[in-house]
Structure formats: C-alpha cells, structure tokens
Short mmCIF file of C-alpha atoms and ligand atoms in Angstrom, two decimals:
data_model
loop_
_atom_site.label_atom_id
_atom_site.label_comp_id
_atom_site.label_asym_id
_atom_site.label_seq_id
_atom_site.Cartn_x
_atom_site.Cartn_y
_atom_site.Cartn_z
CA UNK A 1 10.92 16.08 -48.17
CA UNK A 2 9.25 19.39 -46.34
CA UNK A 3 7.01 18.77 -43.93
CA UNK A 4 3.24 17.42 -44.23
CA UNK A 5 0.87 19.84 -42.86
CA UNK A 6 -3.01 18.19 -43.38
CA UNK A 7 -4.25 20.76 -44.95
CA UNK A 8 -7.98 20.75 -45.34
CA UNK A 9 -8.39 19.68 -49.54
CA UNK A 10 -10.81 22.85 -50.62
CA UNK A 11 -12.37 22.32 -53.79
CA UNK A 12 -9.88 24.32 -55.97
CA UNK A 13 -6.86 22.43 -54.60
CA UNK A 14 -8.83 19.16 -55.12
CA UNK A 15 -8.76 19.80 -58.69
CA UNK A 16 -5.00 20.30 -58.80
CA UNK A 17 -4.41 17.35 -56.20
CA UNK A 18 -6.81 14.97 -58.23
CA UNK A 19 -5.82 16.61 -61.65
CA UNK A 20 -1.83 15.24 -60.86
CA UNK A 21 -3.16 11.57 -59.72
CA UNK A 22 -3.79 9.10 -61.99
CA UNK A 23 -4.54 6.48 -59.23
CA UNK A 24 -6.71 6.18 -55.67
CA UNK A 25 -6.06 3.84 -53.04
CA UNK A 26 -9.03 3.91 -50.63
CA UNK A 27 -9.27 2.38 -47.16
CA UNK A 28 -12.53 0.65 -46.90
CA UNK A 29 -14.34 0.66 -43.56
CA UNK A 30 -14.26 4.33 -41.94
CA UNK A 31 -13.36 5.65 -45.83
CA UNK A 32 -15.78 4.55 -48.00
CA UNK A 33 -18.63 3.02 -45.57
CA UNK A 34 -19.45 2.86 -42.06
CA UNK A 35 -20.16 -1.31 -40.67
CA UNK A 36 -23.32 -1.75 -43.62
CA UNK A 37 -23.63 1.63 -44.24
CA UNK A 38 -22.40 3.67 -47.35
CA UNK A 39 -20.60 7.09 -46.10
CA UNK A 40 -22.90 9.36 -48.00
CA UNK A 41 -22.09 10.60 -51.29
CA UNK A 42 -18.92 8.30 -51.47
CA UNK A 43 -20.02 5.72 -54.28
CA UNK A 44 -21.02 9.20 -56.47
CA UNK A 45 -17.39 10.36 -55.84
CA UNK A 46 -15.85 7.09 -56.47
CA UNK A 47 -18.26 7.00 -59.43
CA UNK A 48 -16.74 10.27 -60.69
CA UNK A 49 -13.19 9.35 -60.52
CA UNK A 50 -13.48 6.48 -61.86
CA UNK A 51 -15.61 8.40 -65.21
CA UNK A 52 -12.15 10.66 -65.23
CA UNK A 53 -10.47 7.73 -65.80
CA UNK A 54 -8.83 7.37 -62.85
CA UNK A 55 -7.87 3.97 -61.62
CA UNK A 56 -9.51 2.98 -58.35
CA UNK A 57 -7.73 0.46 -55.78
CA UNK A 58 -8.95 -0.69 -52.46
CA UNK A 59 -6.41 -1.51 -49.82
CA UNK A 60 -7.72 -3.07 -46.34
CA UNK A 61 -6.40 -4.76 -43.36
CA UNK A 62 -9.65 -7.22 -42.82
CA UNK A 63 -8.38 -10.54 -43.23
CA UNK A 64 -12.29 -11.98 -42.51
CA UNK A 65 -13.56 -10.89 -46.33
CA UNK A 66 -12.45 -12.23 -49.33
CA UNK A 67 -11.61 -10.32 -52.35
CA UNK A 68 -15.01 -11.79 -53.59
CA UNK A 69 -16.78 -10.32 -51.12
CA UNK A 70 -15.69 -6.95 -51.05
CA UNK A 71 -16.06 -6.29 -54.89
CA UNK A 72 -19.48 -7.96 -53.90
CA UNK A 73 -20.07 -5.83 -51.05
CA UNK A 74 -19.01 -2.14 -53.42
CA UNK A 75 -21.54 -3.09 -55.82
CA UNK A 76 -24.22 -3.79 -53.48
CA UNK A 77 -23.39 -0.22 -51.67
CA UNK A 78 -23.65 1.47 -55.17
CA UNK A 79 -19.89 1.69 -55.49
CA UNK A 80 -18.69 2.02 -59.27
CA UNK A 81 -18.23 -1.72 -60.61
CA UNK A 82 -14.96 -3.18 -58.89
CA UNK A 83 -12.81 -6.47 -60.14
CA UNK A 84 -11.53 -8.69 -57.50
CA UNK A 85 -8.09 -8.15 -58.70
CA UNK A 86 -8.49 -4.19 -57.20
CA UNK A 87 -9.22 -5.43 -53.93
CA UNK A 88 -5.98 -5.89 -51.58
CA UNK A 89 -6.89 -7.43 -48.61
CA UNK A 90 -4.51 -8.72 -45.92
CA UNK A 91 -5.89 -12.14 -46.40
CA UNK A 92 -5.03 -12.49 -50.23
CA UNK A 93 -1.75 -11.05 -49.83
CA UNK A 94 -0.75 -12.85 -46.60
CA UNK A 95 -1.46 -16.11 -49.68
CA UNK A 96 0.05 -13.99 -51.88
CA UNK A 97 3.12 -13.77 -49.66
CA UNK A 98 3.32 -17.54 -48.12
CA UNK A 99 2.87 -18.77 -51.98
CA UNK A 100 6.58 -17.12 -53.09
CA UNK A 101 7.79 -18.04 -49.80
CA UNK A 102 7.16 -21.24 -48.62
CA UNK A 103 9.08 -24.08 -50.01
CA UNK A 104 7.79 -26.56 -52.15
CA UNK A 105 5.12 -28.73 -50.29
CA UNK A 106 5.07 -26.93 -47.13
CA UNK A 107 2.06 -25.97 -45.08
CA UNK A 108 0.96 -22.86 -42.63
CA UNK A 109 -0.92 -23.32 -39.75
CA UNK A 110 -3.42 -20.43 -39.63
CA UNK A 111 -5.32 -18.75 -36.95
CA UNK A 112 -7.96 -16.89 -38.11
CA UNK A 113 -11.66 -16.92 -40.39
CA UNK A 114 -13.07 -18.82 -43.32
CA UNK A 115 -11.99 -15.82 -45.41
CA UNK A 116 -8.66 -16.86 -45.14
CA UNK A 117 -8.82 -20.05 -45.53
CA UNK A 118 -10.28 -19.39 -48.79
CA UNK A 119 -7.27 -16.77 -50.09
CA UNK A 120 -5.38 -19.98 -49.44
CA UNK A 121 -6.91 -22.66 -51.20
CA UNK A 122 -7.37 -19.67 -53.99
CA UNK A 123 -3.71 -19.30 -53.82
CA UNK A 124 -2.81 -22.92 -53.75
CA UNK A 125 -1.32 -22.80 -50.19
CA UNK A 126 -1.51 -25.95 -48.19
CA UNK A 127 -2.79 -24.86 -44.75
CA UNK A 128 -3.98 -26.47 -41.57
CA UNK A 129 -6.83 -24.64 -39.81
CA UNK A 130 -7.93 -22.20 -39.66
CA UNK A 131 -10.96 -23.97 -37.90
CA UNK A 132 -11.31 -25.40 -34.52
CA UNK A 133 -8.17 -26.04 -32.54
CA UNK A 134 -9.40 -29.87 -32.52
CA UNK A 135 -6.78 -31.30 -30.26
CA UNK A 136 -7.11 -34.02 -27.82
CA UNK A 137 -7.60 -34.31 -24.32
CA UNK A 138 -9.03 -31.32 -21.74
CA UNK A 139 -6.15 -29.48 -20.76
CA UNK A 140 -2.71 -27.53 -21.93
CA UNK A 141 -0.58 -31.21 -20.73
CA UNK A 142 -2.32 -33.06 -23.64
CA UNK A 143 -2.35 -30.50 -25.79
CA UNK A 144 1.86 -29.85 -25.34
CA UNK A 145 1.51 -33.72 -26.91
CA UNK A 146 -0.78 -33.77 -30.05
CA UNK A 147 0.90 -34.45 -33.18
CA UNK A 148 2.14 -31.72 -35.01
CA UNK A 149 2.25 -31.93 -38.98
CA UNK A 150 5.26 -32.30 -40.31
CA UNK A 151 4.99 -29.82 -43.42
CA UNK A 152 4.23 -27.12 -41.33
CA UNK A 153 6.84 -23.88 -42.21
CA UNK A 154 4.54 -20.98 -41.30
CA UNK A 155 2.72 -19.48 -38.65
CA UNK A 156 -0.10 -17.04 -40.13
CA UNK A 157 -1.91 -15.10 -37.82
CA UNK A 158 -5.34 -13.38 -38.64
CA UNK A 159 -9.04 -11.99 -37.18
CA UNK A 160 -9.70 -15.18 -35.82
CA UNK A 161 -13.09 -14.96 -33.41
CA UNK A 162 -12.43 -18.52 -31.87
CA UNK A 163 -8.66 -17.76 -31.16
CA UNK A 164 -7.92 -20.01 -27.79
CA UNK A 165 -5.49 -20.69 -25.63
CA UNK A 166 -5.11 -24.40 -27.45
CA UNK A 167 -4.37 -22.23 -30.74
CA UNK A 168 -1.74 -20.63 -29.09
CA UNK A 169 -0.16 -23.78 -27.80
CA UNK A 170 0.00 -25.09 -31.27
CA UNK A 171 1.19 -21.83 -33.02
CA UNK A 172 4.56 -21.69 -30.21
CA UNK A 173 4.74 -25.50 -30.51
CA UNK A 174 5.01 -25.07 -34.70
CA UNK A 175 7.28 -21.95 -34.11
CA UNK A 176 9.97 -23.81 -31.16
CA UNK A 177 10.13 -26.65 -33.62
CA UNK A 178 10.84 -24.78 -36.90
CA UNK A 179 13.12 -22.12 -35.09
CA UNK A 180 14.27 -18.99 -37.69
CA UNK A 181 12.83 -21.58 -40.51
CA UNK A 182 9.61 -21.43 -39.79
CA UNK A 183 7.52 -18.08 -40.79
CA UNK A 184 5.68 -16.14 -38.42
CA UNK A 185 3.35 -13.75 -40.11
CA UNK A 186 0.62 -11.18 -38.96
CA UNK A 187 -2.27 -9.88 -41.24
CA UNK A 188 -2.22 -6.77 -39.50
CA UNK A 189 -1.58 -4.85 -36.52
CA UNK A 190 -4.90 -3.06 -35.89
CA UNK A 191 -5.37 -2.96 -32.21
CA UNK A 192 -9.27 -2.19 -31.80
CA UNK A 193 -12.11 -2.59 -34.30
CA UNK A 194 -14.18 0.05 -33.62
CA UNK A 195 -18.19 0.00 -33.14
CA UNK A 196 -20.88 2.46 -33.42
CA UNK A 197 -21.44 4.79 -30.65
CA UNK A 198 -17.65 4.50 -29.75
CA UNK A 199 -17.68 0.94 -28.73
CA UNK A 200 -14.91 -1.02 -29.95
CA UNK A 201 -13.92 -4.80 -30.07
CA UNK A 202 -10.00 -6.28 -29.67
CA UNK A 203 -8.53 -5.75 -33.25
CA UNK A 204 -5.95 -8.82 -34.70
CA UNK A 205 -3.15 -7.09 -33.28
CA UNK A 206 -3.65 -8.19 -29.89
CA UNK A 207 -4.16 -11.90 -31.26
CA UNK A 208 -0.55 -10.88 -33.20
CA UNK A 209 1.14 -9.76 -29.67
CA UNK A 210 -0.06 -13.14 -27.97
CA UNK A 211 1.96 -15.48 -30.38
CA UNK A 212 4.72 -13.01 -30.74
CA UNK A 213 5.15 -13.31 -26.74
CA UNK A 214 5.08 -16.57 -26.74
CA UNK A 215 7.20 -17.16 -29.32
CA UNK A 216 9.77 -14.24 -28.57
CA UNK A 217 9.63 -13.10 -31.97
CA UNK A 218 8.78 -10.48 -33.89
CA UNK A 219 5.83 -11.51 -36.96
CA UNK A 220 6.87 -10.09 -40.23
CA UNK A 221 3.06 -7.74 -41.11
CA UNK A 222 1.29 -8.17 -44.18
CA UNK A 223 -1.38 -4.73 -44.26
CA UNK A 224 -0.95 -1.79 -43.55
CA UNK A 225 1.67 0.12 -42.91
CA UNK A 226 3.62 -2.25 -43.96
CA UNK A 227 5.00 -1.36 -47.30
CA UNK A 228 4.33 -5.71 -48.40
CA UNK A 229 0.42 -4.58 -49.48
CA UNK A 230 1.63 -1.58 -51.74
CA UNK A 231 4.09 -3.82 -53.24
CA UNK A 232 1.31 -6.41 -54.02
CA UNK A 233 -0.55 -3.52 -55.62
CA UNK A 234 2.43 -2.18 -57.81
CA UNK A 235 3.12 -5.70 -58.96
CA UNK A 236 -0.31 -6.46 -60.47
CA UNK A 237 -0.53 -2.51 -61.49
CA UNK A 238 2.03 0.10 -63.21
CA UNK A 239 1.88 2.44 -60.09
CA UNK A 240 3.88 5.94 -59.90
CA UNK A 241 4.15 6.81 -56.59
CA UNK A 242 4.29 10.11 -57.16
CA UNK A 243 1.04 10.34 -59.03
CA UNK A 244 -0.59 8.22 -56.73
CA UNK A 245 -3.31 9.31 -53.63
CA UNK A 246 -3.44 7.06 -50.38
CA UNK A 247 -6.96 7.50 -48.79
CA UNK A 248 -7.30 6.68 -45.19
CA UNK A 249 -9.16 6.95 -41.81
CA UNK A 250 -6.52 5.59 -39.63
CA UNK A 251 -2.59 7.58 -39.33
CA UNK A 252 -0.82 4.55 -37.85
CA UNK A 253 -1.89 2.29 -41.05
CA UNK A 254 -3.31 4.06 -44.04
CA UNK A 255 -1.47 7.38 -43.52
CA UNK A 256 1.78 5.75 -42.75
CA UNK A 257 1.80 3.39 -45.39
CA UNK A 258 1.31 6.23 -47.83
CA UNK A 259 3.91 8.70 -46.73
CA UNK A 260 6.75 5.91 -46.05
CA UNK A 261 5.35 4.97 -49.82
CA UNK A 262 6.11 8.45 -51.13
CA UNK A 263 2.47 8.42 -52.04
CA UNK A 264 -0.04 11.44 -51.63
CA UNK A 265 -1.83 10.71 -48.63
CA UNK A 266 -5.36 12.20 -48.00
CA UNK A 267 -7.03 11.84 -44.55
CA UNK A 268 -10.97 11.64 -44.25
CA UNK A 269 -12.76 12.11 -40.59
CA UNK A 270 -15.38 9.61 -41.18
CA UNK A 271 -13.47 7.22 -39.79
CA UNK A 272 -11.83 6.82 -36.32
CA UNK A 273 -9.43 9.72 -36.62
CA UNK A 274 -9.72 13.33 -35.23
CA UNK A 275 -7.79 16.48 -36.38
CA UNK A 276 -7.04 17.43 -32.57
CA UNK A 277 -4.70 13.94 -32.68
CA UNK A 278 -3.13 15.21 -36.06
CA UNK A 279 -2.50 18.52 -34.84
CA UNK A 280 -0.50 16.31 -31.40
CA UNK A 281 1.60 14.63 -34.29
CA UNK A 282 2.20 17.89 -35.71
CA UNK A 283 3.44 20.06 -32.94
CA UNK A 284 5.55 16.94 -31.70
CA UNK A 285 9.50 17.14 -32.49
CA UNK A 286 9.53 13.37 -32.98
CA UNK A 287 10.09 11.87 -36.54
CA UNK A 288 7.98 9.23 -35.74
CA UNK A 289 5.08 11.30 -35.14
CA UNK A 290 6.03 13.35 -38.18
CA UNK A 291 5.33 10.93 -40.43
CA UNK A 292 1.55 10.29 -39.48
CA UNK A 293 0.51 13.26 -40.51
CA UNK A 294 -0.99 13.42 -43.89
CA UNK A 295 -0.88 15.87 -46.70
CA UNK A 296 -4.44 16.71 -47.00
CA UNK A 297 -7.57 15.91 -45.13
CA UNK A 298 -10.99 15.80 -46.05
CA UNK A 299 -14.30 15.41 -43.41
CA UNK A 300 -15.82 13.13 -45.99
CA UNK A 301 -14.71 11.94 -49.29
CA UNK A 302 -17.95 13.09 -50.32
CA UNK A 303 -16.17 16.42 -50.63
CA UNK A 304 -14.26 15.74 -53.50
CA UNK A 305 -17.45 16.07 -55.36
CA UNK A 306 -17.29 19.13 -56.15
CA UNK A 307 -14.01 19.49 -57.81
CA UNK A 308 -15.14 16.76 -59.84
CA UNK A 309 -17.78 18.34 -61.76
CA UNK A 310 -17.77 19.53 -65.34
N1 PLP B 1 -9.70 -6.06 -39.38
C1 PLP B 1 -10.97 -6.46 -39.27
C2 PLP B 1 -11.26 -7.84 -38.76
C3 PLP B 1 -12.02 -5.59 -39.60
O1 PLP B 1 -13.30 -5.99 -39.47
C4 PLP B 1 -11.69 -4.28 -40.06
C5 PLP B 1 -12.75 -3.34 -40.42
O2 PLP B 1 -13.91 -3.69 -40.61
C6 PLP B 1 -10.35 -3.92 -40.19
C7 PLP B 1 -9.38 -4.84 -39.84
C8 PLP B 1 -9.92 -2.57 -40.71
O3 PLP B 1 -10.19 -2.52 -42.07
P1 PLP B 1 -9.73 -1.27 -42.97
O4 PLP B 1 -8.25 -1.41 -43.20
O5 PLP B 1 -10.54 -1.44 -44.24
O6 PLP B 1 -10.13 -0.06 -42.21
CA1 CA B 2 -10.23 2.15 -42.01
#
C-alpha cells in the first residue's frame, strides 16, 4: 500500500476517518488513562462513539488484570459501560490460546500474577503456579532435582513480580524435558512499564528473554503486535479490517499490530510515544521502520471530540 505518513487527525478529517469505521480498538494505559488517572475528556469521546453506534474494543498487553477488572476499572473511570467479552487482554487470550492447543489433560506451568491464574481456571486450563516457586532445598543443586509434573506441555510466561531464579530453573527444566512438544509462550514483549515523571520499571519482556535464553528458543507472543490478539478479537466479533481503527500509544505494539492487520491505525501522544521518534521511522529507508508509523495521530483522544458533535 502507499506509504503511512501520521498525519495529525484535524477535526474535518476525523469525521471522514471515524465516518468510514464502524469499529475502535483502544490501547488502555497511555490511550485511554494514565496509572489511576482518566486522560481527560477520553470517557466523553469513548462515550460519543459508542452513542454513534460504533463498536468499542479494548486490546492490552497487561497480563496482571483480568477481563473483570478492566470492564470494572472503565466504569469506575466514567468510561461508557464495557462487557468483559470487549476486553482482550494478554492473559485471557494466552487461556484462550493454551485451551485449543494443549492436548487433552495437559497442564502449563505459568510464571506470572493472580490475574492469570484466574484467565486459566476461567478457561478451564490446568496450570501449575503461578505462585511461589515452592521447591525444596536452598540452592539451584536441589532445585535441578524437585519433581516435575508430569502433565506439564506448556511454558507460559507473564508480569510476574516474584519471578526468581528457582522459576527459571523450573521453566528450562519443563522446556529440556518436553523438547519441540512442549509450548513456550510469552504474554507480551513490552520491555519497560513506564512511571510518572519518566521513571519506568522492567516490562515482561525481559522476564520473556530470560527463559527464551535459557531455553534457546524462541516463545511464540500472545499481545501485541502479534497478529494472535486481533485474531481473538475477529473470532468473537465480525471485524472488517478495512473499516476498522487501531488506537495506540506505543509503535512497536499497538501501531504495528494495526498496520501488519491492514487496520487504520491512529497514534495518541498521551502515552509514551513522541512525534520526533515517528518522524526517525519516517525518514528511515528501512521497511521495518516503515511500518511503525501510523496513519494518523492525535495528542489526545480527547480530540476526536469535536468531530463528534451534532
Ligand atoms: N504489562 C503490564 C504488566 C502493564 O502494567 C501494562 C500497563 O499498565 C502493560 C503491559 C501495557 O499495557 P497496554 O498494552 O494497555 O499499554
Ligand atoms: Ca499503552
């Protein structure tokens, strides 16, 4: 196709852009809030959409929230009224994933949050962990000798705050036993989580790129930009691509995704993104870089508001 040139989305072109959509995906943190903090005027533009009757998805890499608690947590921010079932997060479709492809009565041994945990019980996937590494002895020897279960075909990897060194033992010692039949699978690749005031904390990528070393292979990625999340959304929605907006903070996730998608893809500056980095991807020759640059951008997605009055 020609080439994307994030072009800022004024509000006459907004109608057009909008006009042609008949659905939204929207990033969540950096997009539509900021850590506990509604972006302002967001939940009156989502609001607003959703009156023109368009339909409103949310697509996230955070593996630590349910789908619960994020239709919990747009209501409580003033968001329009969301159903679970909009909410794709990289925990329920990392269940969503192991539940077509695990054989019958096998287990994955999980690194990562409660959240999780609970996608997979809601998804009916027997799992070990995640929790406490809980294996015997003080060091790495006894560890190399714990049991290991024997239904164990998967290796899921997630935002996991007490990841350890024993985890990591277990999740190679799972992986050297299974070889090519045992699943290794990332929630995402995010690399840093940033923080107000530009402080950031290690994202589940780098917990991703531990196991992956140790195991010398590659995980197969659930979010963002892998195309697995959009497929989860077009198979519990009738999505047309082409009629279809991607709304993002990040270029190496949300804008990706889109544009290897073929969807619209609309970037918003609220989040960690600048246009001086777009404009790097733009002026580069690479293909790569290319294809993080969006269509449109947006400083706040509080600026579609006025193409969406009467
Ligand atoms: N992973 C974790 C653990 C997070 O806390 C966050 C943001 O809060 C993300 C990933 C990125 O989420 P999103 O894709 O909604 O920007
Ligand atoms: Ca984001």
């Amino acid at each position: 196709g020609s080439a994307r040139r994030c072009l800022r989305l004024e509000p006459g072109a907004a109608r057009e852009v909008l006009g042609a959509a008949d659905t939204l995906l929207f990033d969540c943190d950096g997009v539509l809030w900021r850590g506990d903090a509604a972006v302002a005027g967001a939940p009156a533009a989502l609001s607003r959409l959703q009156a023109r009757g368009k339909r409103l998805c949310y697509v996230t890499n955070n593996s630590s929230r349910t789908r619960d608690a994020y239709a919990e947590k747009l209501r409580r921010l003033g968001f329009p009224p969301a159903e679970p079932r909009q909410v794709f997060g990289s925990a329920h479709c990392a269940a969503r994933y192991l539940r077509q492809a695990l054989p019958p009565g096998a287990a994955a041994y999980v690194l990562g949050g409660p959240a999780l945990g609970a996608e997979l019980r809601a998804a009916g996937v027997p799992h070990l962990g995640p929790g406490p590494a809980g294996l015997p002895g003080p060091g790495p020897a006894d560890w190399a000798r714990a049991p290991l279960d024997p239904a164990v075909r998967a290796v899921l990897v997630g935002f996991d705050e007490h990841f350890c060194y024993a985890k990591l033992c277990q999740a190679l010692r799972y992986l050297q036993r299974g070889g090519p039949g045992c699943l290794l699978l990332g929630t995402n690749r995010d690399h840093r989580l940033p923080l107000e005031g530009g402080a950031a904390i290690p994202g589940t990528g780098c917990l991703v790129k531990a196991v992956e070393m140790a195991a010398e292979r590659e995980a197969f990625i659930i979010g963002k930009p892998s195309r697995y999340i959009f497929d989860c959304v077009s198979s519990e929605f009738k999505i047309e691509p082409a009629r279809t907006i991607m709304v993002g903070d990040r270029l190496d996730t949300d804008i990706l995704m889109g544009n290897n998608c073929g969807l619209t893809t609309l970037l918003t500056l609220t989040g960690v993104t600048t246009l001086e980095e777009v404009k790097g991807h733009q002026e580069s020759d690479c293909p790569s870089r290319k294809s993080l640059v969006p269509d449109y951008y947006v400083d706040s997605i509080a600026d579609l508001l006025p193409a969406l009055e009467d």
